[in-house]
Amino acid sequence: MSETVKQALRNIHAAAEEINRPVRLMEVCGTHTMAAFRTGLRALLPDTVTLLSGPGCPVCVTPNAYIDHAVALSLRSDTVVATFGDMVRVPGTERSLEYARAQGGSVVAVYSPLEALRMAQQEPQKQIVFLGVGFETTVPAVAWTLREAHRSGVENYSVLCAHKLIPPAMDTLLRSQAHIDGFICPGHVSVIIGEQAYTPLCQQHYVPCVITGFEAIDMMQGILLLLRQLIEERAEVENQYSRTVTPQGNAVAQELIDQVYTPCDAQWRGLGIIPASGLAVREPYYADAAKLALEEDLPQPRENPLCRCGDVLRGIISPPACPLFATACSPLNPIGPCMVSSEGTCAAYYRYAR
Ligand code: SF4
């Protein structure tokens, strides 16, 4: 362990001692959750400092109804569903996309929405529907493909849109029963939306927000900044990740998002419907294939009543408190999305903290 890391840990322990009460900090982003486990950071923190995992895994917060739509689309003879790989195993009400594929459904894992657009250009007789799941980080690349499809007259490419925005979810959490003393804000999302996006949260809820990178030392410095704000009774946005995140964010990406999408209410697993927390595709970019999902005879969305993903995503419980954790539910046999995704909290606990 380097002297810099040792000193950061000593500073964290000293600050926690000065605060002298339990402190609950939420890392919003699933990548931070994984980093905190992988580097052993959790085990090195003072007993009074708890890291909570938040709703920052896009696969985990996508509700069953969306998976059901995607499954129904994949079973249409004229349609191919293209998606990032981690969506394929997420259980829907009756089946996952993986199961649908085994039943003859057309489901293709892609590494980028551009790959899906290319597929549409190569197979004009098929409707290619890309699953638009992800936060502000993912949205610009998807927006670009929709604009490009429109510009070049590709009519068989569309996006089944479930994109979500992080600040409204943080606001909802602060209004709920989850006790949160400070946020470790997501580094990747912040590259797009900038530091200033969190200022209203600090002002309205008087909660400290610190944007951090993903190395262990980044997270330690972020935690220390949060603890110092608590000691000094401040609630501000601080940016530990200034090597990447600017105050205003990426203006080009923001403009592209505004051009292609409009804010809408969105359903989050565990958090319910959050006003203006989603993005809907604007005309003329909204091609017809995604609308077809709405015409399907879909099952009434239903989740396993024992799965506690909603409580995990709100920071109310940690995964071992779920009765299915590491028994009925495991990465090989996931019951809920938090066990499927590589950024899922249950998957992280299963891998590092059993
Ligand atoms: S352990 Fe499985 S069933 Fe329990 S909350 Fe996590 S994903 Fe859901």
Coordinates of C-alpha atoms and ligand atoms in Angstrom, one line a residue:
M1 CA 0.0 0.0 0.0
S2 CA 1.5 3.4 -1.0
E3 CA 2.1 6.1 1.5
T4 CA -0.5 8.3 -0.3
V5 CA -3.1 5.6 0.2
K6 CA -2.1 5.1 3.9
Q7 CA -2.3 8.8 4.5
A8 CA -5.7 9.1 2.9
L9 CA -7.0 6.2 5.1
R10 CA -5.5 7.9 8.2
N11 CA -7.3 11.1 7.3
I12 CA -10.6 9.3 6.7
H13 CA -10.4 7.6 10.1
A14 CA -9.5 10.8 11.8
A15 CA -12.5 12.6 10.2
A16 CA -14.9 9.8 11.1
E17 CA -13.7 10.0 14.7
E18 CA -14.3 13.7 14.8
I19 CA -17.8 13.2 13.4
N20 CA -18.4 10.5 16.0
R21 CA -21.7 9.1 14.7
P22 CA -22.7 6.6 12.0
V23 CA -22.3 8.1 8.5
R24 CA -24.1 6.7 5.4
L25 CA -22.6 7.6 2.0
M26 CA -24.2 6.4 -1.2
E27 CA -22.2 5.6 -4.2
V28 CA -24.8 6.2 -6.9
C29 CA -22.9 4.4 -9.7
G30 CA -22.6 0.6 -10.1
T31 CA -19.0 1.0 -11.3
H32 CA -18.1 2.7 -7.9
T33 CA -19.8 -0.2 -6.1
M34 CA -17.7 -2.7 -8.0
A35 CA -14.5 -0.6 -7.5
A36 CA -15.1 -0.3 -3.7
F37 CA -15.4 -4.1 -3.4
R38 CA -12.6 -5.0 -5.9
T39 CA -10.0 -2.8 -4.3
G40 CA -11.0 -3.9 -0.7
L41 CA -11.8 -0.3 0.2
R42 CA -15.0 -1.2 2.1
A43 CA -13.0 -3.3 4.5
L44 CA -10.6 -0.5 5.2
L45 CA -13.2 2.2 6.2
P46 CA -14.0 3.0 9.8
D47 CA -16.9 1.0 11.2
T48 CA -19.0 4.1 11.5
V49 CA -18.8 4.8 7.7
T50 CA -21.1 2.8 5.6
L51 CA -21.2 2.7 1.8
L52 CA -24.6 2.2 0.3
S53 CA -25.1 1.2 -3.3
G54 CA -27.5 3.3 -5.2
P55 CA -29.7 3.1 -8.3
G56 CA -26.8 3.7 -10.8
C57 CA -26.9 0.4 -12.6
P58 CA -29.1 0.9 -15.7
V59 CA -30.0 -2.7 -16.1
C60 CA -31.0 -3.0 -12.4
V61 CA -33.5 -0.1 -12.5
T62 CA -35.2 -1.2 -15.7
P63 CA -38.6 -2.6 -14.8
N64 CA -40.0 -5.9 -15.9
A65 CA -42.6 -4.3 -18.2
Y66 CA -39.7 -3.1 -20.4
I67 CA -38.1 -6.6 -20.6
D68 CA -41.6 -8.0 -21.5
H69 CA -41.8 -5.5 -24.4
A70 CA -38.4 -6.4 -25.6
V71 CA -39.2 -10.2 -25.4
A72 CA -42.4 -9.7 -27.4
L73 CA -40.6 -7.7 -30.1
S74 CA -37.9 -10.4 -30.4
L75 CA -40.5 -13.0 -31.1
R76 CA -41.9 -11.1 -34.1
S77 CA -40.8 -12.7 -37.4
D78 CA -39.8 -9.4 -38.9
T79 CA -37.9 -7.9 -36.0
V80 CA -34.4 -8.3 -34.5
V81 CA -33.7 -7.0 -31.0
A82 CA -30.2 -5.6 -30.6
T83 CA -28.9 -5.0 -27.1
F84 CA -25.9 -4.7 -24.8
G85 CA -25.1 -8.2 -23.5
D86 CA -26.0 -7.7 -19.9
M87 CA -29.7 -7.2 -20.8
V88 CA -30.0 -10.6 -22.3
R89 CA -30.2 -12.5 -19.0
V90 CA -32.4 -10.1 -17.0
P91 CA -35.7 -11.9 -16.0
G92 CA -38.9 -10.4 -17.3
T93 CA -42.3 -11.4 -16.0
E94 CA -42.3 -14.8 -17.7
R95 CA -39.0 -15.0 -19.5
S96 CA -35.8 -13.3 -20.3
L97 CA -34.4 -12.4 -23.8
E98 CA -32.1 -15.3 -23.4
Y99 CA -35.1 -17.6 -23.0
A100 CA -36.9 -15.9 -25.9
R101 CA -33.9 -16.5 -28.1
A102 CA -34.0 -20.2 -27.2
Q103 CA -37.6 -20.2 -28.3
G104 CA -36.6 -18.8 -31.7
G105 CA -36.6 -15.1 -30.9
S106 CA -34.1 -12.8 -32.7
V107 CA -31.8 -11.3 -30.1
V108 CA -28.4 -10.1 -31.0
A109 CA -25.8 -8.8 -28.4
V110 CA -23.9 -5.7 -29.8
Y111 CA -21.1 -3.6 -28.4
S112 CA -22.5 -0.3 -29.5
P113 CA -25.7 1.2 -31.0
L114 CA -23.7 1.9 -34.1
E115 CA -23.4 -1.8 -34.7
A116 CA -27.2 -2.0 -34.5
L117 CA -27.6 0.8 -37.0
R118 CA -25.2 -1.0 -39.4
M119 CA -27.3 -4.1 -39.0
A120 CA -30.3 -2.2 -40.1
Q121 CA -28.5 -0.9 -43.2
Q122 CA -27.4 -4.4 -44.1
E123 CA -30.8 -6.1 -43.5
P124 CA -33.4 -3.6 -44.8
Q125 CA -36.1 -6.3 -44.8
K126 CA -35.8 -6.5 -40.9
Q127 CA -36.8 -4.1 -38.2
I128 CA -33.8 -3.6 -36.0
V129 CA -34.8 -2.4 -32.5
F130 CA -32.0 -1.3 -30.2
L131 CA -32.7 -1.5 -26.5
G132 CA -32.0 2.1 -25.2
V133 CA -31.1 1.4 -21.6
G134 CA -28.7 3.6 -19.8
F135 CA -28.0 6.9 -18.2
E136 CA -26.7 10.2 -19.5
T137 CA -23.4 8.5 -20.4
T138 CA -24.9 6.1 -22.9
V139 CA -27.6 8.4 -24.3
P140 CA -25.4 10.6 -26.7
A141 CA -24.2 7.6 -28.7
V142 CA -27.7 6.3 -29.1
A143 CA -29.0 9.8 -30.0
W144 CA -26.3 10.0 -32.7
T145 CA -27.5 6.7 -34.3
L146 CA -31.1 7.9 -34.4
R147 CA -30.1 11.2 -36.0
E148 CA -27.8 9.4 -38.4
A149 CA -30.6 6.9 -39.3
H150 CA -33.0 9.8 -40.0
R151 CA -30.4 11.7 -42.0
S152 CA -29.5 8.8 -44.2
G153 CA -33.1 7.5 -44.6
V154 CA -32.7 4.3 -42.7
E155 CA -36.3 3.6 -41.7
N156 CA -35.9 0.1 -40.2
Y157 CA -33.9 1.3 -37.2
S158 CA -35.5 2.4 -33.9
V159 CA -34.8 2.5 -30.2
L160 CA -37.0 1.1 -27.5
C161 CA -36.3 3.8 -25.1
A162 CA -35.8 3.4 -21.3
H163 CA -33.0 5.9 -20.8
K164 CA -33.0 7.5 -17.4
L165 CA -31.5 10.6 -15.8
I166 CA -29.6 10.4 -12.5
P167 CA -30.3 13.7 -10.7
P168 CA -34.1 13.1 -10.4
A169 CA -33.5 9.6 -8.9
M170 CA -31.1 11.2 -6.3
D171 CA -33.8 13.7 -5.5
T172 CA -36.4 10.9 -5.0
L173 CA -34.1 9.0 -2.7
L174 CA -33.5 12.1 -0.6
R175 CA -37.3 12.4 -0.2
S176 CA -37.7 8.8 0.8
Q177 CA -36.9 7.0 4.0
A178 CA -33.4 6.1 2.9
H179 CA -31.0 8.0 5.3
I180 CA -28.2 9.4 3.2
D181 CA -25.5 11.7 4.6
G182 CA -23.7 12.4 1.3
F183 CA -23.4 11.2 -2.3
I184 CA -20.4 9.9 -4.2
C185 CA -21.6 11.1 -7.5
P186 CA -21.1 9.1 -10.7
G187 CA -18.0 10.0 -12.6
H188 CA -19.1 8.9 -16.1
V189 CA -22.5 10.5 -15.9
S190 CA -20.9 13.7 -14.6
V191 CA -18.6 13.9 -17.6
I192 CA -21.8 14.6 -19.6
I193 CA -23.9 16.6 -17.2
G194 CA -21.2 18.5 -15.4
E195 CA -20.7 19.5 -11.8
Q196 CA -23.5 22.1 -11.8
A197 CA -26.2 19.4 -12.3
Y198 CA -26.0 18.5 -8.6
T199 CA -26.2 22.0 -7.2
P200 CA -30.0 22.0 -6.9
L201 CA -29.8 18.8 -4.8
C202 CA -27.3 20.3 -2.4
Q203 CA -29.3 23.5 -2.1
Q204 CA -32.7 21.8 -1.7
H205 CA -31.7 18.9 0.6
Y206 CA -28.6 20.3 2.2
V207 CA -26.7 17.1 1.3
P208 CA -23.0 17.1 0.2
C209 CA -22.2 15.8 -3.2
V210 CA -18.7 14.8 -4.4
I211 CA -17.8 13.6 -7.9
T212 CA -15.0 11.0 -7.9
G213 CA -13.1 8.8 -10.3
F214 CA -12.9 5.1 -10.1
E215 CA -9.4 4.3 -8.6
A216 CA -9.3 3.4 -4.9
I217 CA -7.4 6.7 -4.2
D218 CA -10.1 8.6 -6.1
M219 CA -12.8 7.1 -3.9
M220 CA -10.9 7.7 -0.7
Q221 CA -10.3 11.3 -1.5
G222 CA -14.0 11.6 -2.4
I223 CA -15.0 10.0 0.9
L224 CA -12.7 12.4 2.8
L225 CA -14.1 15.4 1.1
L226 CA -17.6 14.3 2.1
L227 CA -16.6 13.7 5.7
R228 CA -15.0 17.1 5.8
Q229 CA -18.2 18.7 4.5
L230 CA -20.1 17.0 7.3
I231 CA -17.6 18.2 9.9
E232 CA -17.9 21.8 8.6
E233 CA -21.6 21.5 8.1
R234 CA -21.4 22.4 4.4
A235 CA -23.5 20.9 1.6
E236 CA -21.7 21.7 -1.7
V237 CA -20.7 20.0 -4.9
E238 CA -17.0 19.2 -5.0
N239 CA -15.2 17.6 -7.9
Q240 CA -12.4 15.2 -7.1
Y241 CA -12.6 14.0 -10.8
S242 CA -11.7 17.4 -12.3
R243 CA -9.2 15.7 -14.7
T244 CA -12.3 14.5 -16.6
V245 CA -15.4 16.4 -15.3
T246 CA -15.9 20.1 -16.0
P247 CA -18.4 22.5 -14.3
Q248 CA -20.7 22.6 -17.3
G249 CA -20.2 19.1 -18.7
N250 CA -20.1 18.1 -22.4
A251 CA -22.0 20.8 -24.2
V252 CA -21.9 18.9 -27.6
A253 CA -23.4 15.8 -26.0
Q254 CA -26.0 17.8 -24.1
E255 CA -27.1 19.5 -27.4
L256 CA -27.4 16.2 -29.1
I257 CA -29.5 14.8 -26.3
D258 CA -31.8 17.8 -26.4
Q259 CA -32.1 17.5 -30.2
V260 CA -33.2 13.9 -30.2
Y261 CA -35.0 13.4 -26.8
T262 CA -37.5 15.2 -24.6
P263 CA -37.8 14.6 -20.9
C264 CA -40.6 12.3 -19.7
D265 CA -41.8 10.6 -16.5
A266 CA -40.2 7.2 -16.1
Q267 CA -40.7 4.0 -14.2
W268 CA -37.7 2.9 -12.1
R269 CA -37.5 -0.5 -10.4
G270 CA -37.8 0.1 -6.7
L271 CA -38.4 3.8 -7.0
G272 CA -41.6 3.9 -8.9
I273 CA -42.5 6.6 -11.4
I274 CA -40.2 9.6 -11.1
P275 CA -41.3 12.8 -12.9
A276 CA -39.0 14.0 -15.7
S277 CA -36.5 11.3 -15.0
G278 CA -36.6 9.6 -18.4
L279 CA -36.1 10.5 -22.1
A280 CA -38.6 10.0 -24.9
V281 CA -37.5 10.1 -28.5
R282 CA -38.7 13.2 -30.3
E283 CA -40.4 13.2 -33.7
P284 CA -39.0 12.7 -36.4
Y285 CA -36.5 10.4 -34.9
Y286 CA -39.0 8.0 -33.4
A287 CA -39.4 5.2 -36.0
D288 CA -42.3 2.9 -36.0
A289 CA -40.7 -0.4 -34.8
A290 CA -40.5 0.7 -31.2
K291 CA -44.2 1.6 -31.2
L292 CA -45.0 -2.0 -32.3
A293 CA -44.1 -3.1 -28.8
L294 CA -47.1 -1.2 -27.5
E295 CA -49.4 -3.3 -29.7
E296 CA -48.3 -6.6 -28.3
D297 CA -50.4 -8.7 -26.0
L298 CA -48.1 -8.4 -23.0
P299 CA -48.3 -10.2 -19.6
Q300 CA -49.3 -8.1 -16.6
P301 CA -45.8 -7.1 -15.2
R302 CA -45.0 -9.1 -12.1
E303 CA -41.9 -9.5 -10.1
N304 CA -40.8 -12.3 -7.7
P305 CA -42.4 -11.2 -4.4
L306 CA -39.3 -12.3 -2.4
C307 CA -36.8 -10.4 -4.6
R308 CA -35.7 -7.3 -2.7
C309 CA -34.0 -5.5 -5.6
G310 CA -36.2 -2.4 -5.0
D311 CA -34.9 -2.1 -1.4
V312 CA -31.4 -2.7 -2.5
L313 CA -31.5 0.0 -5.1
R314 CA -32.8 2.5 -2.5
G315 CA -30.1 1.6 0.0
I316 CA -32.6 0.3 2.5
I317 CA -31.1 -3.2 2.8
S318 CA -27.9 -4.8 1.6
P319 CA -28.2 -7.9 -0.5
P320 CA -27.5 -10.5 2.2
A321 CA -30.7 -9.4 3.8
C322 CA -32.7 -10.7 0.8
P323 CA -33.9 -14.2 1.6
L324 CA -33.0 -15.4 -1.9
F325 CA -29.4 -14.1 -1.8
A326 CA -26.8 -16.8 -2.6
T327 CA -29.5 -19.5 -2.2
A328 CA -32.2 -19.4 -4.9
C329 CA -30.5 -16.4 -6.5
S330 CA -27.0 -16.4 -7.8
P331 CA -25.2 -15.2 -11.0
L332 CA -25.9 -18.6 -12.6
N333 CA -29.6 -18.4 -11.7
P334 CA -30.5 -14.7 -11.2
I335 CA -33.9 -14.0 -9.8
G336 CA -33.5 -10.2 -10.0
P337 CA -31.6 -7.8 -12.2
C338 CA -29.2 -6.8 -9.4
M339 CA -27.7 -10.3 -9.6
V340 CA -27.3 -10.2 -13.4
S341 CA -25.5 -7.0 -14.3
S342 CA -21.8 -6.7 -13.9
E343 CA -22.5 -3.5 -12.1
G344 CA -25.3 -5.0 -9.9
T345 CA -25.1 -4.7 -6.2
C346 CA -26.1 -8.2 -5.5
A347 CA -23.6 -9.5 -8.0
A348 CA -20.9 -7.5 -6.3
Y349 CA -21.8 -8.8 -2.9
Y350 CA -22.0 -12.4 -4.3
R351 CA -18.6 -12.1 -5.8
Y352 CA -16.7 -10.2 -3.0
A353 CA -18.6 -10.3 0.2
R354 CA -20.2 -13.7 0.8
Ligands
SF4_1 S1 -30.3 -11.4 -4.2 FE1 -31.5 -11.8 -6.1 S2 -33.6 -11.9 -5.5 FE2 -32.5 -10.9 -3.8 S3 -32.6 -8.7 -4.2 FE3 -30.7 -9.5 -5.2 S4 -31.3 -10.0 -7.3 FE4 -33.2 -9.8 -6.1

